[in-house]
Coordinates of C-alpha atoms and ligand atoms in Angstrom, one line a residue:
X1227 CA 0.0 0.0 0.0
X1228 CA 1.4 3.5 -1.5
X1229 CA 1.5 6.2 1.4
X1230 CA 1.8 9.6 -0.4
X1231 CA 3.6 10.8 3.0
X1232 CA 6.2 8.7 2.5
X1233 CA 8.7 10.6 -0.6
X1234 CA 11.6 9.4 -2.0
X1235 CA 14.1 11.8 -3.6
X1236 CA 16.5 11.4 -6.7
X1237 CA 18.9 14.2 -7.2
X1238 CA 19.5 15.4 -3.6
X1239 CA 23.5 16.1 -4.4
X1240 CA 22.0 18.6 -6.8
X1241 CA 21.1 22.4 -5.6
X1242 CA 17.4 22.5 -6.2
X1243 CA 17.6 18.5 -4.7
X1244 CA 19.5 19.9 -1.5
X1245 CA 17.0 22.7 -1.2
X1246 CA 14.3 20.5 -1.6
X1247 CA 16.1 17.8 1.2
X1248 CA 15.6 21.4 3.5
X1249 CA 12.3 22.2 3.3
X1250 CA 11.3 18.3 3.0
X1251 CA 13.0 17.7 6.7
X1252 CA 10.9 20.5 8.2
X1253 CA 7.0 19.4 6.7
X1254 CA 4.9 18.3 9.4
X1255 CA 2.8 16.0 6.7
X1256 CA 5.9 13.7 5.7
X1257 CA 6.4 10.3 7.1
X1258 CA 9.8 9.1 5.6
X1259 CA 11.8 10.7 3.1
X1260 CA 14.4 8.4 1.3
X1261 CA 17.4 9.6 -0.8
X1262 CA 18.3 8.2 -3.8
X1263 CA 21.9 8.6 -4.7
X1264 CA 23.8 7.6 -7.7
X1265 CA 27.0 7.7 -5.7
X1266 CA 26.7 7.5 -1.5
X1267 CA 30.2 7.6 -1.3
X1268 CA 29.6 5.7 1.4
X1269 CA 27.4 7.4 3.6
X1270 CA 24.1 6.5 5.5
X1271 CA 22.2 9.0 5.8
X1272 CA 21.7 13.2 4.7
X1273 CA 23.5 14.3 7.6
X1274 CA 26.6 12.1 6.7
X1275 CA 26.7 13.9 3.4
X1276 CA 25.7 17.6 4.3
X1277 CA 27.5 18.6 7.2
X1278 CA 24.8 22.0 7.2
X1279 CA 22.2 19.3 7.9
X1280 CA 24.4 17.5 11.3
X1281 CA 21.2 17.1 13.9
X1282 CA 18.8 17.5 11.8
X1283 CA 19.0 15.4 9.1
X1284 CA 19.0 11.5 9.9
X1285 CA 16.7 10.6 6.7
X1286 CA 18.5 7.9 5.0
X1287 CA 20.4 7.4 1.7
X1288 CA 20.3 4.6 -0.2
X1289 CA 21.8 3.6 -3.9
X1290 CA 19.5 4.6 -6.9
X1291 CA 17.7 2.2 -8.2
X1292 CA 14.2 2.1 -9.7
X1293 CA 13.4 -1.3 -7.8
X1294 CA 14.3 0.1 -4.6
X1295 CA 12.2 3.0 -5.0
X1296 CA 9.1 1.1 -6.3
X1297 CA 9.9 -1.6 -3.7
X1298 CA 9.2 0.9 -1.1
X1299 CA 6.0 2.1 0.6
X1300 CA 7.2 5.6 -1.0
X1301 CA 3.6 7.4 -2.3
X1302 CA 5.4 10.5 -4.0
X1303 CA 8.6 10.6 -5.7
X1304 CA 10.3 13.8 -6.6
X1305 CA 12.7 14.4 -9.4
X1306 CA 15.9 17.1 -9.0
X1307 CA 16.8 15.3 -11.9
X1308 CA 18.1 16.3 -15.5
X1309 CA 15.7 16.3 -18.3
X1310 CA 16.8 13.2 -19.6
X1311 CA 16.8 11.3 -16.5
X1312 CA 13.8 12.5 -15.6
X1313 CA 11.9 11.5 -18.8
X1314 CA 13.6 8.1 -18.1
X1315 CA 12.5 7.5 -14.4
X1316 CA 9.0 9.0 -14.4
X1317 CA 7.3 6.6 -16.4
X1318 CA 8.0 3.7 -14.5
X1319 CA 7.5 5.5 -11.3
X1320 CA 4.1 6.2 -12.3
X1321 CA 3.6 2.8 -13.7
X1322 CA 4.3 1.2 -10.1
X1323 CA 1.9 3.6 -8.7
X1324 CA 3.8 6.8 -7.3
X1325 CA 2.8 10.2 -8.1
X1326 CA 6.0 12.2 -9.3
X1327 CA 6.8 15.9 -8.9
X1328 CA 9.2 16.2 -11.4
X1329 CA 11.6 19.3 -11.3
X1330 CA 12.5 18.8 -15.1
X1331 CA 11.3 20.0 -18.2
X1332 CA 10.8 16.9 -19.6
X1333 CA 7.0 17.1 -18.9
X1334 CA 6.2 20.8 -19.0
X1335 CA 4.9 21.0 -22.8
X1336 CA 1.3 19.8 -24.3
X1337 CA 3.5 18.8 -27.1
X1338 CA 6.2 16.8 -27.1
X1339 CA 7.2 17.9 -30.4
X1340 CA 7.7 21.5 -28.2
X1341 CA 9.9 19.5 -25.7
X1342 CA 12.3 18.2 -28.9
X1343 CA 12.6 21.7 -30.7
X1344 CA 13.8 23.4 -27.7
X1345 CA 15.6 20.7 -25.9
X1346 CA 17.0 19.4 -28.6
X1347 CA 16.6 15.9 -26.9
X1348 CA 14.5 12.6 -27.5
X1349 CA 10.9 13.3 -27.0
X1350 CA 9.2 12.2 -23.4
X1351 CA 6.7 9.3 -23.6
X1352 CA 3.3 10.7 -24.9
X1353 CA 1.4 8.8 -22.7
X1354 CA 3.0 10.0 -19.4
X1355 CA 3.0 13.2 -21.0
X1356 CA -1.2 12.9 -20.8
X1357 CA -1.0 13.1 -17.4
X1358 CA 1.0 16.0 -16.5
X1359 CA -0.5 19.1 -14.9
X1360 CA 1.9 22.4 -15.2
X1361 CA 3.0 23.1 -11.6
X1362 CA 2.3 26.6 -10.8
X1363 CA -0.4 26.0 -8.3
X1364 CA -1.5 29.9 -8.5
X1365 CA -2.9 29.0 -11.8
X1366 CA -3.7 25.4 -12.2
X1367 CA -4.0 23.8 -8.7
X1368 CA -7.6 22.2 -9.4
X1369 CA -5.5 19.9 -11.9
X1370 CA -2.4 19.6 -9.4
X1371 CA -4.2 18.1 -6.9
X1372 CA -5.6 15.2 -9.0
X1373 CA -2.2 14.6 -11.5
X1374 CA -0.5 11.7 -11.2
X1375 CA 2.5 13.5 -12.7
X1376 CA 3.4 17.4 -12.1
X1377 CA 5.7 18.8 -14.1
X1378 CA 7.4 21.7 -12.1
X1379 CA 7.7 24.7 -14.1
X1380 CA 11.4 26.5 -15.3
X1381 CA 12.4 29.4 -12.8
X1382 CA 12.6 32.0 -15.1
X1383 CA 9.4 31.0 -16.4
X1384 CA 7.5 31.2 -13.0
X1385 CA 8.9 34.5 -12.7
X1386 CA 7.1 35.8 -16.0
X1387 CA 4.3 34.0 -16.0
X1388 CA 3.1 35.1 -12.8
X1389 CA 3.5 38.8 -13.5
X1390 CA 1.8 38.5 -16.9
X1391 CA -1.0 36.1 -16.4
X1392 CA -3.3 38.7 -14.4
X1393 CA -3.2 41.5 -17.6
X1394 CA -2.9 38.3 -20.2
X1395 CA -5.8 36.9 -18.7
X1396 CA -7.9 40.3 -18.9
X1397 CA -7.0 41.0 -22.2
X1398 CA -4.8 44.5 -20.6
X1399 CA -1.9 44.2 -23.1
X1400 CA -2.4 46.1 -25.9
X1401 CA -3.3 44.0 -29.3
X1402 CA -0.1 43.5 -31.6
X1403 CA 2.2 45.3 -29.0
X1404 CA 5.6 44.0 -27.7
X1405 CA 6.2 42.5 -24.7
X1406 CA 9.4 42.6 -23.3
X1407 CA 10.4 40.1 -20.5
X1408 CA 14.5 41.2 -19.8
X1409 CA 15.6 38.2 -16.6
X1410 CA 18.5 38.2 -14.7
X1411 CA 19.3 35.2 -12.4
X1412 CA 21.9 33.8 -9.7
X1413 CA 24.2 31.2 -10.9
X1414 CA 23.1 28.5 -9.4
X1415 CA 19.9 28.3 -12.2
X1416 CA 22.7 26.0 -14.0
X1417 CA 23.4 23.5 -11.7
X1418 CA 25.9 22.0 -10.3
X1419 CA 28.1 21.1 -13.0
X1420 CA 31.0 22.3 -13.4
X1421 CA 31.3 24.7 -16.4
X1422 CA 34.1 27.3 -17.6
X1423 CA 31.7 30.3 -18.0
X1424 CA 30.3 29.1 -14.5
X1425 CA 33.5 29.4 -12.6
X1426 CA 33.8 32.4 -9.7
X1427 CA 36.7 34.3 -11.9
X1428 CA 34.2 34.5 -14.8
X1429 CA 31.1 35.1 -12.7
X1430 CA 32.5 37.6 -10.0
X1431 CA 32.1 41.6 -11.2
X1432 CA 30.5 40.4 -14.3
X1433 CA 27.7 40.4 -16.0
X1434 CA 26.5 39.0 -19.3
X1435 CA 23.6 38.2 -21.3
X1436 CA 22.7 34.6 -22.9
X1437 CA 21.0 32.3 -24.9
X1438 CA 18.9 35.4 -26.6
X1439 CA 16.3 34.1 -28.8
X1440 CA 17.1 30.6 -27.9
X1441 CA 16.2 30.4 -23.8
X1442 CA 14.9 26.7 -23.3
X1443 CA 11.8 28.9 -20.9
X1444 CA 10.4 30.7 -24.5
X1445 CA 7.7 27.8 -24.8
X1446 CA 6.5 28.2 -21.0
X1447 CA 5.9 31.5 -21.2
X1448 CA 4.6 31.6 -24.5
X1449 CA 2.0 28.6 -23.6
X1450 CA 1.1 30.0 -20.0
X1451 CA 0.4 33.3 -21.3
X1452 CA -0.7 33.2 -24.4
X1453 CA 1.2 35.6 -25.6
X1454 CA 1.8 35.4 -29.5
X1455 CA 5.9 34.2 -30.3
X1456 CA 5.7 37.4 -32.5
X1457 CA 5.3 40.0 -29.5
X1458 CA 7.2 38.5 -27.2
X1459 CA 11.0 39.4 -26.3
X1460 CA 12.5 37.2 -23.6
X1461 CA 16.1 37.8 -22.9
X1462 CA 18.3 36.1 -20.1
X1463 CA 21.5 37.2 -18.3
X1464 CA 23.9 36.0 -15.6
X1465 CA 24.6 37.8 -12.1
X1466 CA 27.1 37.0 -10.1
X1467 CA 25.3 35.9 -6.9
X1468 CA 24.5 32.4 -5.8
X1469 CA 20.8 32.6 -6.1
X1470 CA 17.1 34.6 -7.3
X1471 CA 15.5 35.7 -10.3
X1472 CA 14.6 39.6 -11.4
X1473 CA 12.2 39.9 -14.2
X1474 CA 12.3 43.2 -16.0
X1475 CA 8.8 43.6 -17.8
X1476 CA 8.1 46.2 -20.3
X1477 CA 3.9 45.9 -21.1
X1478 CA 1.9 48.4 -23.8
X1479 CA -1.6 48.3 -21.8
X1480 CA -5.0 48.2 -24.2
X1481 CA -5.8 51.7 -22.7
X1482 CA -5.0 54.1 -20.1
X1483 CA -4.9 52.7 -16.2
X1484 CA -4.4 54.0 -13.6
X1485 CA -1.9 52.5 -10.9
X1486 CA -4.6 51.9 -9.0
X1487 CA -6.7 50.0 -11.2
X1488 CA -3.7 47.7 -12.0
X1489 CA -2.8 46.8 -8.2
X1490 CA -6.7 46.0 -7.9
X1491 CA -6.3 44.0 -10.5
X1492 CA -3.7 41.9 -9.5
X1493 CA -5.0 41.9 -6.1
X1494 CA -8.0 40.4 -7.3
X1495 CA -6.4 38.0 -9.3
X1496 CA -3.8 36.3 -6.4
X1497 CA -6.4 36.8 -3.9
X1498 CA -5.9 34.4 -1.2
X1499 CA -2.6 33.0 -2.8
X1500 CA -0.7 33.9 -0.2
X1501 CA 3.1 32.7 -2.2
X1502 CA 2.6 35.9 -4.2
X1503 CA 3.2 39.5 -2.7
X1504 CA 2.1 42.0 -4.2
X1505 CA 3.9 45.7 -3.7
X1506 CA 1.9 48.7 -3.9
X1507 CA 2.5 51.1 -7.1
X1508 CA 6.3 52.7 -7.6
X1509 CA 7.7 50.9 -4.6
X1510 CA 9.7 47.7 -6.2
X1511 CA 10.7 44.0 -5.1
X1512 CA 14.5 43.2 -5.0
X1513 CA 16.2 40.1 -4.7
X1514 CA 17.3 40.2 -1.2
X1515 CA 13.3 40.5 -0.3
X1516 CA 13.0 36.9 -1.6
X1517 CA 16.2 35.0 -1.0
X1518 CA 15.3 32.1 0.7
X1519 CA 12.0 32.0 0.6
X1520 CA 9.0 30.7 -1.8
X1521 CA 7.6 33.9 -2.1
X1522 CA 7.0 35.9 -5.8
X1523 CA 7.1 39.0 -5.3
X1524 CA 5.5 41.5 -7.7
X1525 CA 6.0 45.7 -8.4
X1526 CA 5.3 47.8 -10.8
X1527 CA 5.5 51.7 -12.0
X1528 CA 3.2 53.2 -14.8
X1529 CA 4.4 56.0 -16.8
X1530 CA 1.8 59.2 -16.8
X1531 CA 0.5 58.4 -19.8
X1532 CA -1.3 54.8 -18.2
X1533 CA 0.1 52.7 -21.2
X1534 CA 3.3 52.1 -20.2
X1535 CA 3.9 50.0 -17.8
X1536 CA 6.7 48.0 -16.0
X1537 CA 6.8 45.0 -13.6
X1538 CA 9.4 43.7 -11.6
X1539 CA 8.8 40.2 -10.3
X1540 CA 11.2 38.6 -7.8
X1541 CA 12.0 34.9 -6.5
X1542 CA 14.6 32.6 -5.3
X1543 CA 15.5 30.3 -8.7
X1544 CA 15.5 27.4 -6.0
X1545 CA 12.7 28.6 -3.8
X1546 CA 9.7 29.5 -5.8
X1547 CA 11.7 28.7 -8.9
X1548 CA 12.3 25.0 -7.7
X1549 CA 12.0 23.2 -5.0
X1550 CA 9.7 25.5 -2.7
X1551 CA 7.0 25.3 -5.9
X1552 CA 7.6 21.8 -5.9
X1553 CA 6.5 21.4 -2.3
X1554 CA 3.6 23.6 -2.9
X1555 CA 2.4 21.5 -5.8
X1556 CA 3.0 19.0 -3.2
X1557 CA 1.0 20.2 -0.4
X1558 CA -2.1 20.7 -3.4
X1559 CA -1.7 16.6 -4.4
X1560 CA -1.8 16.1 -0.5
X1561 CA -4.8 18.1 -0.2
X1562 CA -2.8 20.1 2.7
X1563 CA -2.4 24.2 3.1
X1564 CA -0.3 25.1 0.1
X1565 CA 2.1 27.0 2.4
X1566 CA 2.6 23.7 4.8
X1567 CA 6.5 24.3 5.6
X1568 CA 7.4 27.3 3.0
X1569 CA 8.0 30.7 3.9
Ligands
NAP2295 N1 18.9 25.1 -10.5 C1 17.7 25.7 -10.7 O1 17.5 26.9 -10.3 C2 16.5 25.0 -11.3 C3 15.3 25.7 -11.3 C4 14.2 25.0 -11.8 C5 14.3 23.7 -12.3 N2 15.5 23.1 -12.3 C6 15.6 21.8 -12.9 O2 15.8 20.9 -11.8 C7 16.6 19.8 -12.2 C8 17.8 19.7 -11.3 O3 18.5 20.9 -11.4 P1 19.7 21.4 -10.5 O4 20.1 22.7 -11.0 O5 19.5 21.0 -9.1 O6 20.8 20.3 -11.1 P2 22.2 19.9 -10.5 O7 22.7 20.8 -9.5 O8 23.1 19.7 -11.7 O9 21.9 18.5 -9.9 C9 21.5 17.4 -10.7 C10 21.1 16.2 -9.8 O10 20.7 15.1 -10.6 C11 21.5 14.0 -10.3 N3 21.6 13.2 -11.6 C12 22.3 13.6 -12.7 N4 22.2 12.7 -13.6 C13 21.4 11.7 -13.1 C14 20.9 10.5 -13.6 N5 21.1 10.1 -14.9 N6 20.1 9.7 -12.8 C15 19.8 10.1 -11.5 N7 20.3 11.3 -11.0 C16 21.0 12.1 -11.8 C17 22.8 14.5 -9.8 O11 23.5 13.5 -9.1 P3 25.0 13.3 -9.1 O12 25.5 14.0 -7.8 O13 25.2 11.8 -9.1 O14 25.6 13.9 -10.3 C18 22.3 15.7 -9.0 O15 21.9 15.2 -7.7 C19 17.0 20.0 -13.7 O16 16.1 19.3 -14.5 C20 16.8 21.5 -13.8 O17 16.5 21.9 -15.1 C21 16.6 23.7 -11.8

C-alpha cells in the first residue's frame, strides 16, 4: 500500500535536490523521506553527506535504483533530476503507482514535439505526458491536486508567467504590442556542473547576457500566457550571486490605467494565494526581499501616460523557482495548506 507521506528523492547532491532535502525535513505532513543517490560515497544518511544538515538530518540514503524506490512504501517521488533522466524515471514510477513531482522540463509541454525543438533531446513518452499538470499552483492547482504526474515549471518561467498572467488573462496588453520580458538570475539556475563560464573568476564583477532568442523557458511563457511568439522578447542574463530571479517587464496596456486599477487588479487576481506578494505602485521588489524564501514578489510603475507599464517580479531560482514550488504543488496533491513548511 502506497502512502503519499512517504517521498523518495532522486537528485539530492544537486542544488534544487539539496534545497528541496531542507524544506522536505521541516514538513509536518511527511512520514519518511528516502534519498536516492547515484554515488553514497559511502554514507548513510543526509546528515553524513551535508554537514549544514548535522542534527537535523537522519533521513537515510540509499543507492539509486528504480526497484528500490518502487519496492518501497514511497507514495510520491520527486525528481531534482536532469531532463533526460527525468523523462527516463517518471514513467516507471508512475507505472508502479507513485505520483512524481518532477523538477524537469521533460514534462512541461502539451506537445512533445515543443519539448524536442527546444531541448533538442529525444521526446518524453506521450502517454505520461497525458497526465501532466503544469505546476504553478497559482494558476492550475484544481489539476495539481488530481495529476499523477506534475511537471514543475522553469524558474525564469514562473517568474514571467506570474507577473503577466493577471493583464494576459484580462486582455490589458495592448493587441499586436511587444512585450518585453528582460531576466537576470543567480548562478546557481545552471546547476551544479561544473562549467568554464560558471567558474567564480568568470562570474564575479561580471555580467552577461545569454542564450537570446534561444532560452529553453520561451515555450513556457509563450503557452502560459498566451502571448503570441511574435510580440514576445525574452532575454536572459547572468549575475554574479548564488541565487534569485529579477524579471524586467516592459507591457503596452490596451488603454490608459491608472496605478490603482492595476494593483486591484492583481490583487484580485492572487487573492488568497498567499506565495505571491504584491507591492503597492512605484515601490519595487528586490532580490534580497525573496532570498530564501517561496515567495514571488511583484511591483510595478506606470508612466503618466497609463500605457506604459513595468513589472518587476522577484524569487529565489531554488525557492519558488524549484523546490519551494515543488512542495507547494505537493501540499495541493496532498490536499494540505499550500504554504505547509514554505516561507
Ligand atoms: N537550478 C535551478 O535553479 C533550477 C530551477 C528550476 C528547475 N531546475 C531543474 O531541476 C533539475 C535539477 O537541477 P539542478 O540545478 O538542481 O541540477 P544539478 O545541481 O546539476 O543536480 C542534478 C542532480 O541530478 C542527479 N543526476 C544527474 N544525472 C542523473 C541520472 N542520470 N540519474 C539520476 N540522477 C542524476 C545529480 O546527481 P550526481 O551527484 O550523481 O551527479 C544531482 O543530484 C533540472 O532538470 C533543472 O532543469 C533547476
Amino acid at each position: 500500500m502506497r502512502d503519499p507521506r512517504q517521498v523518495a528523492v532522486v537528485g539530492v547532491t544537486g542544488y534544487s535536490g539539496f534545497e528541496l532535502a531542507r524544506i522536505l525535513l521541516r514538513h509536518p505532513a511527511i512520514q519518511s523521506s528516502v534519498y536516492y543517490l547515484r554515488e553514497t560515497h559511502g554514507a548513510q544518511c543526509l546528515g553524513q553527506l551535508f554537514p549544514h544538515l548535522r542534527g537535523s538530518a537522519d533521513a537515510p540514503l540509499r543507492p539509486l535504483s528504480l526497484d528500490a524506490i518502487t519496492s518501497s512504501a514511497a507514495g510520491t517521488a520527486f525528481l531534482a533530476t536532469p531532463h533526460e533522466a527525468s523523462a527516463e524515471l517518471a514513467p516507471q514510477l508512475l507505472a508502479a503507482g507513485l505520483r512524481v513531482v518532477d523538477l524537469s522540463g521533460a514534462f512541461r509541454f502539451r506537445s512533445a514535439d515543443t519539448f524536442t525543438s527546444w531541448y533538442q533531446l529525444p521526446a518524453p513518452d506521450a502517454a505520461t505526458l497525458s497526465q501532466a499538470a503544469y505546476g504553478i499552483p497559482e494558476l492550475y492547482a484544481e489539476q495539481i491536486k488530481s495529476a499523477p504526474l506534475v511537471a514543475n515549471p522553469g524558474c525564469y518561467a514562473t517568474s514571467v508567467i506570474l507577473a503577466l498572467r493577471p493583464l494576459a488573462a484580462f486582455l490589458w496588453i495592448a493587441p499586436g504590442s511587444s512585450v518585453v520580458c528582460d531576466c537576470k538570475s543567480g548562478a546557481s539556475g545552471a546547476g551544479k556542473e561544473l562549467r568554464r563560464d560558471l567558474q567564480f573568476v568568470e562570474l564575479d564583477e561580471n555580467f552577461k547576457a545569454y542564450n537570446l532568442f534561444s532560452h529553453r523557458h520561451t515555450p513556457e511563457i509563450l503557452e502560459h500566457t498566451g502571448i503570441p511568439e511574435s510580440q514576445l522578447t525574452f532575454s536572459t542574463h547572468l549575475l554574479p550571486l548564488a541565487r534569485g530571479i529579477l524579471s524586467t517587464i516592459y507591457v503596452t496596456l490596451d488603454q490608459p490605467r491608472t496605478a490603482d486599477s492595476i494593483e486591484a487588479l492583481y490583487r484580485s487576481f492572487y487573492a488568497g494565494r498567499r506565495m505571491i506578494r504584491l507591492w503597492r505602485a512605484g515601490s519595487l521588489p528586490e532580490l534580497q526581499h525573496v532570498a530564501h524564501t517561496n515567495f514571488c514578489d511583484i511591483g510595478f510603475a506606470l508612466d503618466p501616460s497609463g500605457r506604459r507599464l513595468i513589472l518587476v517580479s522577484c524569487l529565489d531560482n531554488l525557492g519558488k523557482g524549484a523546490a519551494g514550488q515543488a512542495v507547494q504543488n505537493f501540499n495541493h496533491m496532498l490536499g494540505l495548506e499550500e504554504h505547509t513548511a514554505l516561507q
